[in-house]
Amino acid sequence: MAGIAAEDVDLIILATSSPDDLFGSACKVQSIIGAKNATAYDITAACSGFVVALISAATYIRTGLYRNIIIIGADALSRYTDWRDRSTCILFGDGTGAMVLTAQQGQCALLGMDSHSDGAGQKHLNCYFSQEGLKPLNPEGASAEGSFTNIVMSGQDVFRFAVRAVPATLQAAMKDADVTTEQLDWLVLHQANQRILDAAAQRVGISSERVISNLAEYGNTSAASIPLAFDEAVRGGKIKSGDTIGMAGFGAGLTWAGIVVQWQ
């Protein structure tokens, strides 16, 4: 869709909490697609990852350091799901989506941005390393494989956090962009929970008809949810060139971020 050759890609940012390699998977992507001139690295900001990656990519382009950047949101949270825990196993799915950002003359398509973190809320949503401290040096444990526990979530606490944080970050991004609610054509939010989408839209003052939702199709795909929903909306003819879109990601960390973009 972007019409960019692989060798013209300058940077690849992969937002994921579930890489194939603990040291990161972006370089593997770079090799597979033949982007031999690109720097590549992973970021971990959970379900906010794609929006955070987009902010980072746009900032690189604005400085003139890079011209063509691929941002990817990809997660396979089924790897860390406890299928006996109905509070989490019915929510999460696997997926991936990507977007290409390119330098151009004129106004930047990223009109406004806002991002935050609160490590005090990590207790509400986490997936910890399953062992404490260092591996034992004794023969029984020295060669044991490292692993992570399953996802643990306090649903009510995350819900309360999300319905506060999402409207706030969207409104801050809109203020940064000098855009009003009436000027927004669409909201594309992290697809975590339909009640969160509805509550956030209501608090911002956006009708449900202007909120993109594919949650019923794929579940919560973490960093992949926003690019998946955005791509479907573009291909389905909902989002058109010139539309102004508010996006917000929120999740573990706790992290949350909002942007306003004009689709071109």
Short mmCIF file of N, CA, C and O in Angstrom, two decimals, residues 20-76:
data_model
loop_
_atom_site.label_atom_id
_atom_site.label_comp_id
_atom_site.label_asym_id
_atom_site.label_seq_id
_atom_site.Cartn_x
_atom_site.Cartn_y
_atom_site.Cartn_z
N ASP A 20 9.56 -13.37 19.84
CA ASP A 20 10.05 -14.74 19.69
C ASP A 20 11.40 -14.91 20.38
O ASP A 20 11.75 -16.01 20.81
N ASP A 21 12.16 -13.83 20.44
CA ASP A 21 13.49 -13.83 21.03
C ASP A 21 13.50 -12.82 22.16
O ASP A 21 13.08 -11.67 21.97
N LEU A 22 13.96 -13.20 23.34
CA LEU A 22 14.00 -12.28 24.48
C LEU A 22 14.75 -11.01 24.15
O LEU A 22 14.44 -9.93 24.67
N PHE A 23 15.75 -11.10 23.27
CA PHE A 23 16.55 -9.93 22.91
C PHE A 23 15.89 -9.08 21.83
O PHE A 23 16.45 -8.07 21.40
N GLY A 24 14.73 -9.48 21.36
CA GLY A 24 13.99 -8.68 20.39
C GLY A 24 13.80 -9.39 19.07
O GLY A 24 14.61 -10.26 18.68
N SER A 25 12.72 -9.02 18.37
CA SER A 25 12.38 -9.66 17.09
C SER A 25 12.44 -8.70 15.90
O SER A 25 12.26 -9.12 14.76
N ALA A 26 12.67 -7.41 16.14
CA ALA A 26 12.67 -6.45 15.05
C ALA A 26 13.77 -6.73 14.03
O ALA A 26 13.56 -6.58 12.81
N CYS A 27 14.94 -7.14 14.49
CA CYS A 27 16.04 -7.42 13.57
C CYS A 27 15.71 -8.62 12.68
O CYS A 27 16.12 -8.67 11.51
N LYS A 28 14.98 -9.59 13.22
CA LYS A 28 14.55 -10.72 12.42
C LYS A 28 13.58 -10.27 11.33
O LYS A 28 13.67 -10.72 10.17
N VAL A 29 12.68 -9.36 11.67
CA VAL A 29 11.78 -8.79 10.67
C VAL A 29 12.57 -8.07 9.59
O VAL A 29 12.30 -8.21 8.39
N GLN A 30 13.56 -7.29 10.02
CA GLN A 30 14.39 -6.56 9.06
C GLN A 30 15.04 -7.50 8.07
O GLN A 30 15.07 -7.25 6.86
N SER A 31 15.53 -8.64 8.55
CA SER A 31 16.17 -9.62 7.68
C SER A 31 15.17 -10.26 6.73
O SER A 31 15.43 -10.41 5.52
N ILE A 32 14.00 -10.63 7.25
CA ILE A 32 13.00 -11.33 6.44
C ILE A 32 12.50 -10.47 5.29
O ILE A 32 12.33 -10.95 4.16
N ILE A 33 12.27 -9.18 5.53
CA ILE A 33 11.71 -8.32 4.47
C ILE A 33 12.80 -7.71 3.58
O ILE A 33 12.49 -7.05 2.60
N GLY A 34 14.07 -7.92 3.94
CA GLY A 34 15.16 -7.43 3.11
C GLY A 34 15.44 -5.95 3.26
O GLY A 34 15.97 -5.32 2.34
N ALA A 35 15.12 -5.38 4.44
CA ALA A 35 15.37 -3.96 4.69
C ALA A 35 16.80 -3.80 5.20
O ALA A 35 17.04 -3.43 6.36
N LYS A 36 17.77 -4.07 4.32
CA LYS A 36 19.17 -4.18 4.72
C LYS A 36 19.77 -2.88 5.21
O LYS A 36 20.82 -2.88 5.89
N ASN A 37 19.15 -1.74 4.89
CA ASN A 37 19.69 -0.45 5.31
C ASN A 37 19.04 0.09 6.58
O ASN A 37 19.38 1.19 7.02
N ALA A 38 18.13 -0.67 7.15
CA ALA A 38 17.34 -0.17 8.28
C ALA A 38 17.94 -0.57 9.62
O ALA A 38 18.41 -1.70 9.80
N THR A 39 17.89 0.35 10.57
CA THR A 39 18.07 0.03 11.97
C THR A 39 16.76 -0.58 12.47
O THR A 39 15.69 -0.22 11.99
N ALA A 40 16.85 -1.51 13.43
CA ALA A 40 15.63 -2.16 13.92
C ALA A 40 15.75 -2.42 15.41
O ALA A 40 16.80 -2.85 15.88
N TYR A 41 14.67 -2.15 16.11
CA TYR A 41 14.66 -2.46 17.54
C TYR A 41 13.22 -2.64 18.03
O TYR A 41 12.27 -2.19 17.40
N ASP A 42 13.08 -3.33 19.17
CA ASP A 42 11.79 -3.55 19.83
C ASP A 42 11.56 -2.49 20.89
O ASP A 42 12.51 -1.95 21.48
N ILE A 43 10.28 -2.21 21.16
CA ILE A 43 9.90 -1.47 22.35
C ILE A 43 8.81 -2.26 23.07
O ILE A 43 8.05 -3.00 22.44
N THR A 44 8.76 -2.12 24.38
CA THR A 44 7.73 -2.78 25.17
C THR A 44 6.95 -1.72 25.94
O THR A 44 7.46 -1.15 26.90
N ALA A 45 5.75 -1.45 25.48
CA ALA A 45 4.83 -0.56 26.21
C ALA A 45 3.44 -1.18 26.22
O ALA A 45 2.44 -0.48 26.24
N ALA A 46 3.43 -2.53 26.15
CA ALA A 46 2.18 -3.31 26.23
C ALA A 46 1.16 -2.80 25.22
O ALA A 46 1.50 -2.59 24.06
N CYS A 47 -0.07 -2.61 25.66
CA CYS A 47 -1.15 -2.26 24.74
C CYS A 47 -1.07 -0.81 24.24
O CYS A 47 -1.79 -0.44 23.32
N SER A 48 -0.19 -0.02 24.84
CA SER A 48 0.07 1.34 24.34
C SER A 48 1.17 1.35 23.29
O SER A 48 1.48 2.41 22.72
N GLY A 49 1.78 0.19 23.04
CA GLY A 49 3.02 0.14 22.27
C GLY A 49 2.94 0.75 20.89
O GLY A 49 3.86 1.45 20.46
N PHE A 50 1.85 0.49 20.16
CA PHE A 50 1.78 1.00 18.79
C PHE A 50 1.72 2.52 18.77
O PHE A 50 2.39 3.16 17.94
N VAL A 51 0.94 3.10 19.66
CA VAL A 51 0.84 4.57 19.70
C VAL A 51 2.18 5.18 20.13
O VAL A 51 2.63 6.18 19.56
N VAL A 52 2.83 4.57 21.10
CA VAL A 52 4.14 5.05 21.54
C VAL A 52 5.15 4.94 20.39
O VAL A 52 5.97 5.85 20.17
N ALA A 53 5.11 3.84 19.65
CA ALA A 53 6.00 3.66 18.50
C ALA A 53 5.74 4.71 17.43
O ALA A 53 6.67 5.24 16.81
N LEU A 54 4.46 5.04 17.21
CA LEU A 54 4.12 6.05 16.21
C LEU A 54 4.64 7.42 16.62
O LEU A 54 5.18 8.17 15.79
N ILE A 55 4.50 7.75 17.91
CA ILE A 55 5.05 9.02 18.41
C ILE A 55 6.56 9.06 18.21
O ILE A 55 7.12 10.07 17.76
N SER A 56 7.24 7.96 18.54
CA SER A 56 8.69 7.89 18.39
C SER A 56 9.09 8.06 16.93
O SER A 56 10.02 8.82 16.61
N ALA A 57 8.40 7.35 16.04
CA ALA A 57 8.73 7.40 14.61
C ALA A 57 8.54 8.80 14.05
O ALA A 57 9.38 9.32 13.30
N ALA A 58 7.43 9.44 14.40
CA ALA A 58 7.16 10.79 13.91
C ALA A 58 8.21 11.78 14.41
O ALA A 58 8.63 12.69 13.68
N THR A 59 8.67 11.58 15.64
CA THR A 59 9.70 12.46 16.20
C THR A 59 11.02 12.29 15.45
O THR A 59 11.71 13.28 15.14
N TYR A 60 11.38 11.04 15.12
CA TYR A 60 12.59 10.80 14.32
C TYR A 60 12.48 11.52 12.97
O TYR A 60 13.45 12.15 12.51
N ILE A 61 11.34 11.42 12.33
CA ILE A 61 11.18 12.04 11.01
C ILE A 61 11.25 13.55 11.12
O ILE A 61 11.87 14.23 10.28
N ARG A 62 10.63 14.11 12.15
CA ARG A 62 10.65 15.57 12.32
C ARG A 62 12.07 16.10 12.52
O ARG A 62 12.38 17.23 12.12
N THR A 63 12.94 15.31 13.15
CA THR A 63 14.32 15.75 13.35
C THR A 63 15.16 15.63 12.08
O THR A 63 16.27 16.16 12.01
N GLY A 64 14.65 14.90 11.08
CA GLY A 64 15.39 14.68 9.85
C GLY A 64 16.32 13.50 9.88
O GLY A 64 17.04 13.24 8.91
N LEU A 65 16.31 12.74 10.97
CA LEU A 65 17.23 11.60 11.09
C LEU A 65 16.85 10.47 10.14
O LEU A 65 17.71 9.83 9.54
N TYR A 66 15.54 10.20 10.01
CA TYR A 66 15.06 9.13 9.13
C TYR A 66 13.94 9.66 8.24
O TYR A 66 13.22 10.59 8.61
N ARG A 67 13.77 9.00 7.08
CA ARG A 67 12.71 9.40 6.15
C ARG A 67 11.59 8.37 6.07
O ARG A 67 10.42 8.74 5.98
N ASN A 68 11.93 7.10 6.09
CA ASN A 68 10.93 6.03 5.94
C ASN A 68 11.03 5.06 7.11
O ASN A 68 12.07 4.42 7.31
N ILE A 69 9.94 4.94 7.87
CA ILE A 69 9.95 4.13 9.08
C ILE A 69 8.75 3.19 9.07
O ILE A 69 7.63 3.60 8.79
N ILE A 70 9.02 1.92 9.38
CA ILE A 70 7.94 0.95 9.57
C ILE A 70 7.72 0.79 11.07
O ILE A 70 8.67 0.54 11.82
N ILE A 71 6.48 0.94 11.50
CA ILE A 71 6.13 0.64 12.90
C ILE A 71 5.19 -0.57 12.88
O ILE A 71 4.29 -0.66 12.06
N ILE A 72 5.44 -1.48 13.80
CA ILE A 72 4.70 -2.74 13.86
C ILE A 72 4.17 -2.93 15.27
O ILE A 72 4.88 -2.70 16.25
N GLY A 73 2.92 -3.35 15.37
CA GLY A 73 2.36 -3.80 16.64
C GLY A 73 2.07 -5.28 16.52
O GLY A 73 1.32 -5.69 15.63
N ALA A 74 2.68 -6.09 17.35
CA ALA A 74 2.51 -7.55 17.23
C ALA A 74 2.56 -8.19 18.61
O ALA A 74 3.45 -7.90 19.40
N ASP A 75 1.59 -9.05 18.88
CA ASP A 75 1.60 -9.77 20.15
C ASP A 75 0.96 -11.14 20.00
O ASP A 75 0.02 -11.32 19.21
N ALA A 76 1.48 -12.10 20.75
CA ALA A 76 0.93 -13.46 20.83
C ALA A 76 0.72 -13.77 22.31
O ALA A 76 1.44 -14.56 22.91
#
